[in-house]
Amino acid sequence: MTALPRLFCLLHRVRPGRAASCAVLATLLLNPLAAPLSSTAAWALHMPKVPELGAAALTPFMQSNKQIWTTVLPLPDGRMLLEAPAWVGNTGPQLYARAPDGTLTPWPDTAWNATDGDPATRIVSAGGLIRAASGSVWVLDSGVPDHTKPPVAAPKLLEIDPARNTVLRSIPIEAAALRPGSILSGVAVHDTTAYVADSGVGAVLVVDLAARMSRRFLDHHPALVATRPIVTPSGELHDAMGRLAALDASMIAVSPDGSWIVVQPPSGYLSRIATSLFFDPDVTPAAFEEGVTQWFKTPTLGGMTIDSNGTLYWSDVTTGSILSYTTGRIPRRLITDPRLTWPTTPGLDGHGHLFVSASQIDHTTAFGGPASVKWPVTVYDLTLPTTPPPQ
């Protein structure tokens, strides 16, 4: 068995007696797409090795001795939303609003952050947090507070009005769009459509928010499953059983005009897909598969966000960096700093600052091991460069 099929089988925990058949499947899945993806990726520039900014551009913004934050979302009114999901071991509220004076309160309120009660009226396991162009904040609830155990509730999407701190809609994800082992993680919204990544069984779910209908696409597509190990500065990450830790597609973003999405597993490569494919009734399965374009050979990522111009910002787990990537495929290494230990989903304030949590996820219980987090967990403020990207 060659290296790539072997890793595919190992990451997907195939029993030893089925290794041969897995190798055949992996080869069929991976090899046909290798040539077109490689030729497309060759058009992109390599990520610079030298960062543009020095350590002074990265300053501590806030800290916690009990919460591990994985998403930071600045709001136009000066508040900041923070996600502290259950799946990394947090036991308190999973969503917070930070006021400009530093005060933290459960968001949208205490009831939605209850740890027990009717799953339909509380956040069971926060799995994504974004602000749509309409101003609404969308929260993905995976219903899986412990990724090593079965779900305890059906997944749902919540639309929240940040001005009134009120849940406007709760949209369940239809069971037909899920698979045994599905763990939804990552959401992007454009107009009346939500795009959701499945990190348990690689796929993209497309949710019609008006019709409350869910559809599943690209099930087990090689671009959406874990085919590489998660690499930290200490090396490859393993779970409590000593196996390579694996997560399928968990990061997703949609372009400002809604014409394309990008998606990837933490340890996969970034892929770009035209959204028109999801709505074309005449597209063939083969054309759909070929419509997934490898967009950049990223390192292990801890999070991704997109600005109003379509520029992507990535949190690089492997080197402790913040990277960016324009629509013109210009990569930038903004900063590399040892303080960025497993940086997660960053947030942009629209005024030249990026906020990111050094979450230390590899030291949490997320992968089944004991917690060894070095408190406090810090959210950093990165002052972005004012110069345009090099051409």
mmCIF file of C-alpha atoms in Angstrom:
data_model
loop_
_atom_site.group_PDB
_atom_site.id
_atom_site.type_symbol
_atom_site.label_atom_id
_atom_site.label_comp_id
_atom_site.label_asym_id
_atom_site.label_seq_id
_atom_site.Cartn_x
_atom_site.Cartn_y
_atom_site.Cartn_z
ATOM 1 C CA MET A 1 0.000 0.000 0.000
ATOM 2 C CA THR A 2 1.491 3.395 -0.936
ATOM 3 C CA ALA A 3 1.777 6.247 1.554
ATOM 4 C CA LEU A 4 -1.372 8.240 0.677
ATOM 5 C CA PRO A 5 -3.842 5.281 0.625
ATOM 6 C CA ARG A 6 -2.211 3.981 3.831
ATOM 7 C CA LEU A 7 -2.778 7.324 5.577
ATOM 8 C CA PHE A 8 -6.347 7.461 4.219
ATOM 9 C CA CYS A 9 -7.093 4.059 5.763
ATOM 10 C CA LEU A 10 -5.365 4.905 9.043
ATOM 11 C CA LEU A 11 -7.185 8.203 9.481
ATOM 12 C CA HIS A 12 -10.508 6.493 8.791
ATOM 13 C CA ARG A 13 -9.729 3.758 11.327
ATOM 14 C CA VAL A 14 -10.158 0.809 9.008
ATOM 15 C CA ARG A 15 -9.861 -2.591 10.681
ATOM 16 C CA PRO A 16 -6.670 -4.488 9.804
ATOM 17 C CA GLY A 17 -8.587 -7.262 8.020
ATOM 18 C CA ARG A 18 -10.042 -4.744 5.583
ATOM 19 C CA ALA A 19 -6.820 -2.900 4.804
ATOM 20 C CA ALA A 20 -6.513 -4.317 1.288
ATOM 21 C CA SER A 21 -10.009 -3.276 0.226
ATOM 22 C CA CYS A 22 -9.507 0.116 1.809
ATOM 23 C CA ALA A 23 -6.310 0.576 -0.187
ATOM 24 C CA VAL A 24 -8.187 -0.068 -3.417
ATOM 25 C CA LEU A 25 -10.941 2.372 -2.434
ATOM 26 C CA ALA A 26 -8.447 5.030 -1.380
ATOM 27 C CA THR A 27 -6.511 4.705 -4.630
ATOM 28 C CA LEU A 28 -9.694 5.034 -6.692
ATOM 29 C CA LEU A 29 -10.818 8.058 -4.674
ATOM 30 C CA LEU A 30 -7.527 9.889 -4.570
ATOM 31 C CA ASN A 31 -5.684 9.159 -7.793
ATOM 32 C CA PRO A 32 -8.210 10.224 -10.469
ATOM 33 C CA LEU A 33 -8.342 13.720 -9.013
ATOM 34 C CA ALA A 34 -4.608 14.118 -8.471
ATOM 35 C CA ALA A 35 -3.688 15.303 -11.961
ATOM 36 C CA PRO A 36 -6.286 18.064 -12.436
ATOM 37 C CA LEU A 37 -5.875 19.300 -8.869
ATOM 38 C CA SER A 38 -2.098 19.475 -9.154
ATOM 39 C CA SER A 39 -2.196 21.401 -12.425
ATOM 40 C CA THR A 40 -4.707 23.877 -11.000
ATOM 41 C CA ALA A 41 -2.777 24.378 -7.768
ATOM 42 C CA ALA A 42 0.370 25.171 -9.739
ATOM 43 C CA TRP A 43 -1.151 28.523 -10.693
ATOM 44 C CA ALA A 44 -0.993 29.702 -7.066
ATOM 45 C CA LEU A 45 2.079 31.331 -5.521
ATOM 46 C CA HIS A 46 3.901 29.749 -2.597
ATOM 47 C CA MET A 47 3.288 31.072 0.897
ATOM 48 C CA PRO A 48 6.154 33.402 1.900
ATOM 49 C CA LYS A 49 8.367 32.040 4.669
ATOM 50 C CA VAL A 50 9.174 35.427 6.218
ATOM 51 C CA PRO A 51 6.316 37.201 8.053
ATOM 52 C CA GLU A 52 5.508 40.797 7.213
ATOM 53 C CA LEU A 53 4.872 41.865 10.813
ATOM 54 C CA GLY A 54 6.927 41.666 13.976
ATOM 55 C CA ALA A 55 5.885 40.647 17.478
ATOM 56 C CA ALA A 56 4.852 44.208 18.384
ATOM 57 C CA ALA A 57 1.867 43.954 16.018
ATOM 58 C CA LEU A 58 0.359 41.168 18.181
ATOM 59 C CA THR A 59 -0.890 42.278 21.597
ATOM 60 C CA PRO A 60 -2.973 40.496 24.276
ATOM 61 C CA PHE A 61 -6.577 41.689 24.171
ATOM 62 C CA MET A 62 -8.335 39.569 26.800
ATOM 63 C CA GLN A 63 -7.734 36.430 28.846
ATOM 64 C CA SER A 64 -9.635 33.701 30.674
ATOM 65 C CA ASN A 65 -8.682 31.196 33.353
ATOM 66 C CA LYS A 66 -11.679 28.948 32.696
ATOM 67 C CA GLN A 67 -12.959 29.319 29.107
ATOM 68 C CA ILE A 68 -11.364 28.097 25.868
ATOM 69 C CA TRP A 69 -12.560 30.322 23.054
ATOM 70 C CA THR A 70 -12.558 29.043 19.485
ATOM 71 C CA THR A 71 -14.260 31.850 17.538
ATOM 72 C CA VAL A 72 -14.035 35.615 17.902
ATOM 73 C CA LEU A 73 -16.643 37.740 16.114
ATOM 74 C CA PRO A 74 -16.498 41.550 16.458
ATOM 75 C CA LEU A 75 -19.813 43.365 15.994
ATOM 76 C CA PRO A 76 -20.244 46.847 14.493
ATOM 77 C CA ASP A 77 -21.486 48.252 17.818
ATOM 78 C CA GLY A 78 -18.159 47.511 19.544
ATOM 79 C CA ARG A 79 -19.212 44.291 21.227
ATOM 80 C CA MET A 80 -17.450 41.030 20.547
ATOM 81 C CA LEU A 81 -19.028 37.574 20.425
ATOM 82 C CA LEU A 82 -16.977 34.671 21.747
ATOM 83 C CA GLU A 83 -17.599 30.968 21.260
ATOM 84 C CA ALA A 84 -16.580 28.572 24.050
ATOM 85 C CA PRO A 85 -17.918 25.234 22.762
ATOM 86 C CA ALA A 86 -18.616 22.158 24.841
ATOM 87 C CA TRP A 87 -16.642 19.841 22.548
ATOM 88 C CA VAL A 88 -13.283 21.228 23.749
ATOM 89 C CA GLY A 89 -14.223 20.708 27.402
ATOM 90 C CA ASN A 90 -15.945 23.964 28.340
ATOM 91 C CA THR A 91 -18.673 23.556 30.954
ATOM 92 C CA GLY A 92 -20.128 27.060 31.182
ATOM 93 C CA PRO A 93 -21.974 29.227 28.668
ATOM 94 C CA GLN A 94 -20.949 28.483 25.092
ATOM 95 C CA LEU A 95 -21.595 31.949 23.705
ATOM 96 C CA TYR A 96 -20.582 35.229 25.308
ATOM 97 C CA ALA A 97 -20.940 38.879 24.408
ATOM 98 C CA ARG A 98 -18.077 41.090 25.510
ATOM 99 C CA ALA A 99 -19.054 44.721 26.017
ATOM 100 C CA PRO A 100 -16.562 47.505 25.192
ATOM 101 C CA ASP A 101 -15.857 47.865 28.926
ATOM 102 C CA GLY A 102 -14.805 44.188 29.104
ATOM 103 C CA THR A 103 -17.962 42.844 30.739
ATOM 104 C CA LEU A 104 -18.896 39.304 29.657
ATOM 105 C CA THR A 105 -22.494 38.057 29.565
ATOM 106 C CA PRO A 106 -24.036 34.846 28.170
ATOM 107 C CA TRP A 107 -25.368 35.462 24.665
ATOM 108 C CA PRO A 108 -28.049 35.801 23.470
ATOM 109 C CA ASP A 109 -29.134 35.122 27.052
ATOM 110 C CA THR A 110 -28.693 32.717 29.937
ATOM 111 C CA ALA A 111 -31.571 30.423 28.937
ATOM 112 C CA TRP A 112 -30.087 29.606 25.526
ATOM 113 C CA ASN A 113 -26.833 28.696 27.286
ATOM 114 C CA ALA A 114 -28.427 26.301 29.782
ATOM 115 C CA THR A 115 -26.598 23.007 30.241
ATOM 116 C CA ASP A 116 -29.770 20.929 30.470
ATOM 117 C CA GLY A 117 -33.406 21.072 29.452
ATOM 118 C CA ASP A 118 -35.165 20.929 26.087
ATOM 119 C CA PRO A 119 -32.479 20.768 23.331
ATOM 120 C CA ALA A 120 -34.784 22.729 21.027
ATOM 121 C CA THR A 121 -34.506 25.823 23.220
ATOM 122 C CA ARG A 122 -30.836 25.755 24.135
ATOM 123 C CA ILE A 123 -27.424 25.521 22.483
ATOM 124 C CA VAL A 124 -26.275 21.939 22.983
ATOM 125 C CA SER A 125 -22.888 22.221 21.257
ATOM 126 C CA ALA A 126 -21.824 25.369 19.435
ATOM 127 C CA GLY A 127 -20.111 24.486 16.166
ATOM 128 C CA GLY A 128 -19.891 27.737 14.242
ATOM 129 C CA LEU A 129 -20.610 31.441 14.534
ATOM 130 C CA ILE A 130 -20.821 33.957 11.683
ATOM 131 C CA ARG A 131 -22.403 37.303 10.846
ATOM 132 C CA ALA A 132 -24.312 37.511 7.565
ATOM 133 C CA ALA A 133 -24.502 40.554 5.298
ATOM 134 C CA SER A 134 -28.032 41.162 6.614
ATOM 135 C CA GLY A 135 -26.590 41.806 10.068
ATOM 136 C CA SER A 136 -28.011 38.644 11.609
ATOM 137 C CA VAL A 137 -25.690 36.299 13.472
ATOM 138 C CA TRP A 138 -26.007 32.610 12.629
ATOM 139 C CA VAL A 139 -25.054 29.947 15.159
ATOM 140 C CA LEU A 140 -24.576 26.300 14.252
ATOM 141 C CA ASP A 141 -25.498 23.817 16.982
ATOM 142 C CA SER A 142 -24.045 20.405 16.131
ATOM 143 C CA GLY A 143 -25.851 18.599 18.953
ATOM 144 C CA VAL A 144 -22.596 16.711 19.705
ATOM 145 C CA PRO A 145 -20.993 18.071 22.896
ATOM 146 C CA ASP A 146 -18.458 15.215 23.023
ATOM 147 C CA HIS A 147 -16.976 14.295 19.641
ATOM 148 C CA THR A 148 -15.955 10.872 20.942
ATOM 149 C CA LYS A 149 -19.596 9.993 21.731
ATOM 150 C CA PRO A 150 -22.898 9.890 19.798
ATOM 151 C CA PRO A 151 -24.983 13.073 19.402
ATOM 152 C CA VAL A 152 -27.379 14.003 22.177
ATOM 153 C CA ALA A 153 -29.622 16.202 19.997
ATOM 154 C CA ALA A 154 -30.390 16.934 16.357
ATOM 155 C CA PRO A 155 -28.308 19.742 14.778
ATOM 156 C CA LYS A 156 -29.873 23.127 14.072
ATOM 157 C CA LEU A 157 -29.145 26.640 12.851
ATOM 158 C CA LEU A 158 -30.106 29.666 14.926
ATOM 159 C CA GLU A 159 -30.596 33.140 13.477
ATOM 160 C CA ILE A 160 -30.046 35.773 16.151
ATOM 161 C CA ASP A 161 -30.687 39.519 16.021
ATOM 162 C CA PRO A 162 -27.629 41.048 17.728
ATOM 163 C CA ALA A 163 -29.360 44.379 18.280
ATOM 164 C CA ARG A 164 -32.110 42.792 20.385
ATOM 165 C CA ASN A 165 -30.198 39.665 21.479
ATOM 166 C CA THR A 166 -33.165 37.621 20.323
ATOM 167 C CA VAL A 167 -33.369 34.305 18.485
ATOM 168 C CA LEU A 168 -35.376 34.956 15.322
ATOM 169 C CA ARG A 169 -35.424 31.475 13.842
ATOM 170 C CA SER A 170 -34.380 27.945 14.712
ATOM 171 C CA ILE A 171 -33.946 25.773 11.618
ATOM 172 C CA PRO A 172 -33.395 22.047 12.153
ATOM 173 C CA ILE A 173 -31.023 20.189 9.839
ATOM 174 C CA GLU A 174 -33.012 17.422 8.204
ATOM 175 C CA ALA A 175 -31.991 13.903 9.201
ATOM 176 C CA ALA A 176 -31.816 12.800 5.548
ATOM 177 C CA ALA A 177 -28.830 15.130 5.068
ATOM 178 C CA LEU A 178 -26.850 13.450 7.874
ATOM 179 C CA ARG A 179 -24.874 10.223 8.119
ATOM 180 C CA PRO A 180 -24.000 8.037 11.111
ATOM 181 C CA GLY A 181 -21.046 9.841 12.658
ATOM 182 C CA SER A 182 -21.923 13.277 11.239
ATOM 183 C CA ILE A 183 -20.603 16.203 13.291
ATOM 184 C CA LEU A 184 -21.509 19.523 11.725
ATOM 185 C CA SER A 185 -18.785 22.106 12.198
ATOM 186 C CA GLY A 186 -18.580 25.370 10.305
ATOM 187 C CA VAL A 187 -21.264 27.485 8.654
ATOM 188 C CA ALA A 188 -21.380 30.165 5.972
ATOM 189 C CA VAL A 189 -24.491 32.102 4.940
ATOM 190 C CA HIS A 190 -25.337 34.079 1.813
ATOM 191 C CA ASP A 191 -28.808 35.507 1.337
ATOM 192 C CA THR A 192 -31.237 32.621 2.034
ATOM 193 C CA THR A 193 -28.722 29.791 1.780
ATOM 194 C CA ALA A 194 -26.476 28.285 4.433
ATOM 195 C CA TYR A 195 -23.471 26.094 3.646
ATOM 196 C CA VAL A 196 -22.471 23.716 6.432
ATOM 197 C CA ALA A 197 -19.403 21.465 6.664
ATOM 198 C CA ASP A 198 -19.566 17.946 8.090
ATOM 199 C CA SER A 199 -16.393 17.227 10.064
ATOM 200 C CA GLY A 200 -17.483 13.744 11.067
ATOM 201 C CA VAL A 201 -18.248 12.379 7.589
ATOM 202 C CA GLY A 202 -16.813 14.739 4.991
ATOM 203 C CA ALA A 203 -19.478 16.555 2.966
ATOM 204 C CA VAL A 204 -21.124 19.932 2.366
ATOM 205 C CA LEU A 205 -24.735 20.498 3.414
ATOM 206 C CA VAL A 206 -26.747 23.174 1.631
ATOM 207 C CA VAL A 207 -29.673 24.517 3.656
ATOM 208 C CA ASP A 208 -32.498 26.510 2.090
ATOM 209 C CA LEU A 209 -33.249 28.800 5.023
ATOM 210 C CA ALA A 210 -36.606 29.934 3.658
ATOM 211 C CA ALA A 211 -37.892 26.448 2.826
ATOM 212 C CA ARG A 212 -36.083 24.878 5.822
ATOM 213 C CA MET A 213 -34.770 22.121 3.562
ATOM 214 C CA SER A 214 -31.328 20.464 3.781
ATOM 215 C CA ARG A 215 -29.395 18.683 1.032
ATOM 216 C CA ARG A 216 -26.086 16.809 1.170
ATOM 217 C CA PHE A 217 -23.371 17.020 -1.482
ATOM 218 C CA LEU A 218 -19.882 15.622 -2.133
ATOM 219 C CA ASP A 219 -20.234 12.805 0.374
ATOM 220 C CA HIS A 220 -16.764 11.375 1.141
ATOM 221 C CA HIS A 221 -15.152 13.528 -1.556
ATOM 222 C CA PRO A 222 -11.338 13.288 -1.190
ATOM 223 C CA ALA A 223 -11.074 17.071 -0.822
ATOM 224 C CA LEU A 224 -13.360 16.982 2.226
ATOM 225 C CA VAL A 225 -11.934 14.039 4.170
ATOM 226 C CA ALA A 226 -8.823 13.878 6.351
ATOM 227 C CA THR A 227 -6.009 12.528 4.194
ATOM 228 C CA ARG A 228 -3.109 14.145 6.086
ATOM 229 C CA PRO A 229 -2.197 14.226 9.775
ATOM 230 C CA ILE A 230 -2.854 17.273 11.925
ATOM 231 C CA VAL A 231 0.578 18.789 12.541
ATOM 232 C CA THR A 232 1.419 21.075 15.474
ATOM 233 C CA PRO A 233 4.821 22.535 16.397
ATOM 234 C CA SER A 234 5.304 19.382 18.511
ATOM 235 C CA GLY A 235 4.603 17.043 15.598
ATOM 236 C CA GLU A 236 1.658 14.940 14.454
ATOM 237 C CA LEU A 237 -1.369 14.947 16.748
ATOM 238 C CA HIS A 238 -2.684 11.647 18.127
ATOM 239 C CA ASP A 239 -5.839 10.816 20.039
ATOM 240 C CA ALA A 240 -6.051 9.073 23.410
ATOM 241 C CA MET A 241 -5.703 5.653 21.712
ATOM 242 C CA GLY A 242 -2.493 6.655 19.970
ATOM 243 C CA ARG A 243 -4.103 6.959 16.539
ATOM 244 C CA LEU A 244 -3.581 9.941 14.270
ATOM 245 C CA ALA A 245 -6.250 12.532 15.117
ATOM 246 C CA ALA A 246 -8.583 13.085 12.175
ATOM 247 C CA LEU A 247 -11.244 15.669 11.350
ATOM 248 C CA ASP A 248 -13.022 15.953 8.029
ATOM 249 C CA ALA A 249 -14.222 19.251 6.545
ATOM 250 C CA SER A 250 -14.817 21.752 9.325
ATOM 251 C CA MET A 251 -13.932 25.146 7.824
ATOM 252 C CA ILE A 252 -16.111 26.844 5.242
ATOM 253 C CA ALA A 253 -16.651 30.362 3.880
ATOM 254 C CA VAL A 254 -18.733 31.908 1.100
ATOM 255 C CA SER A 255 -17.687 34.755 -1.193
ATOM 256 C CA PRO A 256 -19.317 38.169 -0.671
ATOM 257 C CA ASP A 257 -21.323 37.774 -3.890
ATOM 258 C CA GLY A 258 -22.271 34.178 -3.094
ATOM 259 C CA SER A 259 -20.722 32.789 -6.287
ATOM 260 C CA TRP A 260 -18.287 30.355 -4.621
ATOM 261 C CA ILE A 261 -17.439 28.663 -1.359
ATOM 262 C CA VAL A 262 -14.138 27.456 0.025
ATOM 263 C CA VAL A 263 -13.967 24.461 2.331
ATOM 264 C CA GLN A 264 -11.354 22.209 3.886
ATOM 265 C CA PRO A 265 -10.550 19.781 6.682
ATOM 266 C CA PRO A 266 -8.110 21.137 9.293
ATOM 267 C CA SER A 267 -5.377 18.935 7.844
ATOM 268 C CA GLY A 268 -6.505 18.941 4.221
ATOM 269 C CA TYR A 269 -6.048 21.461 1.445
ATOM 270 C CA LEU A 270 -8.289 24.407 0.627
ATOM 271 C CA SER A 271 -10.826 23.715 -2.126
ATOM 272 C CA ARG A 272 -13.036 26.133 -4.009
ATOM 273 C CA ILE A 273 -16.458 25.257 -5.463
ATOM 274 C CA ALA A 274 -18.818 27.339 -7.607
ATOM 275 C CA THR A 275 -22.135 27.541 -5.747
ATOM 276 C CA SER A 276 -24.024 27.281 -9.045
ATOM 277 C CA LEU A 277 -23.198 23.552 -9.023
ATOM 278 C CA PHE A 278 -25.395 23.030 -5.968
ATOM 279 C CA PHE A 279 -28.424 24.447 -7.780
ATOM 280 C CA ASP A 280 -27.960 23.050 -11.292
ATOM 281 C CA PRO A 281 -30.452 20.187 -11.793
ATOM 282 C CA ASP A 282 -28.602 19.044 -14.926
ATOM 283 C CA VAL A 283 -25.097 18.739 -13.492
ATOM 284 C CA THR A 284 -23.762 15.198 -13.675
ATOM 285 C CA PRO A 285 -22.060 13.499 -10.721
ATOM 286 C CA ALA A 286 -18.780 13.472 -12.654
ATOM 287 C CA ALA A 287 -19.005 17.181 -13.433
ATOM 288 C CA PHE A 288 -19.781 17.912 -9.795
ATOM 289 C CA GLU A 289 -16.746 15.945 -8.624
ATOM 290 C CA GLU A 290 -14.516 17.741 -11.113
ATOM 291 C CA GLY A 291 -15.946 21.092 -10.054
ATOM 292 C CA VAL A 292 -14.037 20.893 -6.769
ATOM 293 C CA THR A 293 -10.832 22.852 -7.423
ATOM 294 C CA GLN A 294 -7.810 22.704 -5.149
ATOM 295 C CA TRP A 295 -7.245 26.370 -4.313
ATOM 296 C CA PHE A 296 -4.191 26.312 -2.039
ATOM 297 C CA LYS A 297 -1.996 23.747 -0.295
ATOM 298 C CA THR A 298 -2.509 25.017 3.217
ATOM 299 C CA PRO A 299 -0.828 23.789 6.398
ATOM 300 C CA THR A 300 -2.949 22.527 9.300
ATOM 301 C CA LEU A 301 -5.502 25.249 9.967
ATOM 302 C CA GLY A 302 -7.353 26.066 13.160
ATOM 303 C CA GLY A 303 -9.815 28.506 11.627
ATOM 304 C CA MET A 304 -10.727 30.661 8.650
ATOM 305 C CA THR A 305 -12.672 33.832 7.963
ATOM 306 C CA ILE A 306 -13.369 36.024 4.936
ATOM 307 C CA ASP A 307 -13.608 39.796 4.551
ATOM 308 C CA SER A 308 -15.905 41.944 2.403
ATOM 309 C CA ASN A 309 -13.412 41.836 -0.483
ATOM 310 C CA GLY A 310 -13.208 38.039 -0.499
ATOM 311 C CA THR A 311 -9.761 37.878 1.105
ATOM 312 C CA LEU A 312 -9.366 34.822 3.327
ATOM 313 C CA TYR A 313 -7.604 34.899 6.683
ATOM 314 C CA TRP A 314 -6.259 31.637 8.055
ATOM 315 C CA SER A 315 -4.988 30.553 11.475
ATOM 316 C CA ASP A 316 -1.994 28.286 10.871
ATOM 317 C CA VAL A 317 -1.660 25.696 13.646
ATOM 318 C CA THR A 318 1.593 24.192 12.400
ATOM 319 C CA THR A 319 3.716 27.351 12.668
ATOM 320 C CA GLY A 320 1.572 29.620 14.878
ATOM 321 C CA SER A 321 0.863 32.091 12.081
ATOM 322 C CA ILE A 322 -1.864 34.263 10.640
ATOM 323 C CA LEU A 323 -1.997 33.978 6.857
ATOM 324 C CA SER A 324 -4.117 35.673 4.202
ATOM 325 C CA TYR A 325 -5.072 34.828 0.626
ATOM 326 C CA THR A 326 -6.651 37.213 -1.848
ATOM 327 C CA THR A 327 -9.150 36.405 -4.585
ATOM 328 C CA GLY A 328 -6.239 36.933 -6.970
ATOM 329 C CA ARG A 329 -4.463 34.037 -5.199
ATOM 330 C CA ILE A 330 -1.807 36.179 -3.530
ATOM 331 C CA PRO A 331 -0.699 34.531 -0.241
ATOM 332 C CA ARG A 332 0.697 36.546 2.672
ATOM 333 C CA ARG A 333 2.307 35.448 5.912
ATOM 334 C CA LEU A 334 1.172 38.266 8.165
ATOM 335 C CA ILE A 335 2.795 37.105 11.395
ATOM 336 C CA THR A 336 4.389 34.057 12.989
ATOM 337 C CA ASP A 337 4.571 34.050 16.767
ATOM 338 C CA PRO A 338 5.079 31.285 19.385
ATOM 339 C CA ARG A 339 2.261 32.776 21.447
ATOM 340 C CA LEU A 340 -0.233 31.602 18.816
ATOM 341 C CA THR A 341 -0.688 28.081 20.154
ATOM 342 C CA TRP A 342 -3.404 26.465 18.031
ATOM 343 C CA PRO A 343 -4.972 29.734 16.846
ATOM 344 C CA THR A 344 -8.635 29.285 15.946
ATOM 345 C CA THR A 345 -11.281 31.149 13.927
ATOM 346 C CA PRO A 346 -10.224 34.804 13.683
ATOM 347 C CA GLY A 347 -12.501 37.820 13.587
ATOM 348 C CA LEU A 348 -12.114 41.128 11.732
ATOM 349 C CA ASP A 349 -13.367 44.411 13.164
ATOM 350 C CA GLY A 350 -13.355 46.233 9.817
ATOM 351 C CA HIS A 351 -10.934 48.834 11.173
ATOM 352 C CA GLY A 352 -7.602 47.150 10.526
ATOM 353 C CA HIS A 353 -7.585 44.666 13.395
ATOM 354 C CA LEU A 354 -7.856 40.886 13.531
ATOM 355 C CA PHE A 355 -8.682 39.102 16.775
ATOM 356 C CA VAL A 356 -7.754 35.466 17.358
ATOM 357 C CA SER A 357 -7.726 33.067 20.291
ATOM 358 C CA ALA A 358 -4.648 30.975 21.078
ATOM 359 C CA SER A 359 -6.916 28.134 22.142
ATOM 360 C CA GLN A 360 -4.465 25.272 22.844
ATOM 361 C CA ILE A 361 -7.012 22.766 21.501
ATOM 362 C CA ASP A 362 -4.339 20.056 21.387
ATOM 363 C CA HIS A 363 -4.120 20.426 25.183
ATOM 364 C CA THR A 364 -7.885 20.122 25.759
ATOM 365 C CA THR A 365 -10.058 17.008 26.020
ATOM 366 C CA ALA A 366 -11.206 17.440 22.394
ATOM 367 C CA PHE A 367 -9.277 14.390 21.196
ATOM 368 C CA GLY A 368 -10.038 12.169 24.169
ATOM 369 C CA GLY A 369 -6.965 12.837 26.281
ATOM 370 C CA PRO A 370 -6.529 14.641 29.612
ATOM 371 C CA ALA A 371 -6.557 18.418 29.707
ATOM 372 C CA SER A 372 -3.176 20.149 29.973
ATOM 373 C CA VAL A 373 -4.093 23.725 29.066
ATOM 374 C CA LYS A 374 -1.690 26.395 30.307
ATOM 375 C CA TRP A 375 -3.948 29.108 31.644
ATOM 376 C CA PRO A 376 -4.849 31.786 30.889
ATOM 377 C CA VAL A 377 -6.156 31.352 27.352
ATOM 378 C CA THR A 378 -5.517 34.596 25.489
ATOM 379 C CA VAL A 379 -7.280 36.400 22.671
ATOM 380 C CA TYR A 380 -4.798 38.498 20.700
ATOM 381 C CA ASP A 381 -5.271 41.677 18.704
ATOM 382 C CA LEU A 382 -3.283 41.769 15.469
ATOM 383 C CA THR A 383 -2.848 45.160 13.794
ATOM 384 C CA LEU A 384 -3.025 44.324 10.097
ATOM 385 C CA PRO A 385 -0.555 45.776 7.592
ATOM 386 C CA THR A 386 -1.712 48.864 5.724
ATOM 387 C CA THR A 387 0.315 48.050 2.613
ATOM 388 C CA PRO A 388 -1.340 46.132 -0.237
ATOM 389 C CA PRO A 389 -0.221 42.578 -0.957
ATOM 390 C CA PRO A 390 2.943 42.223 -3.056
ATOM 391 C CA GLN A 391 2.304 41.521 -6.731
#
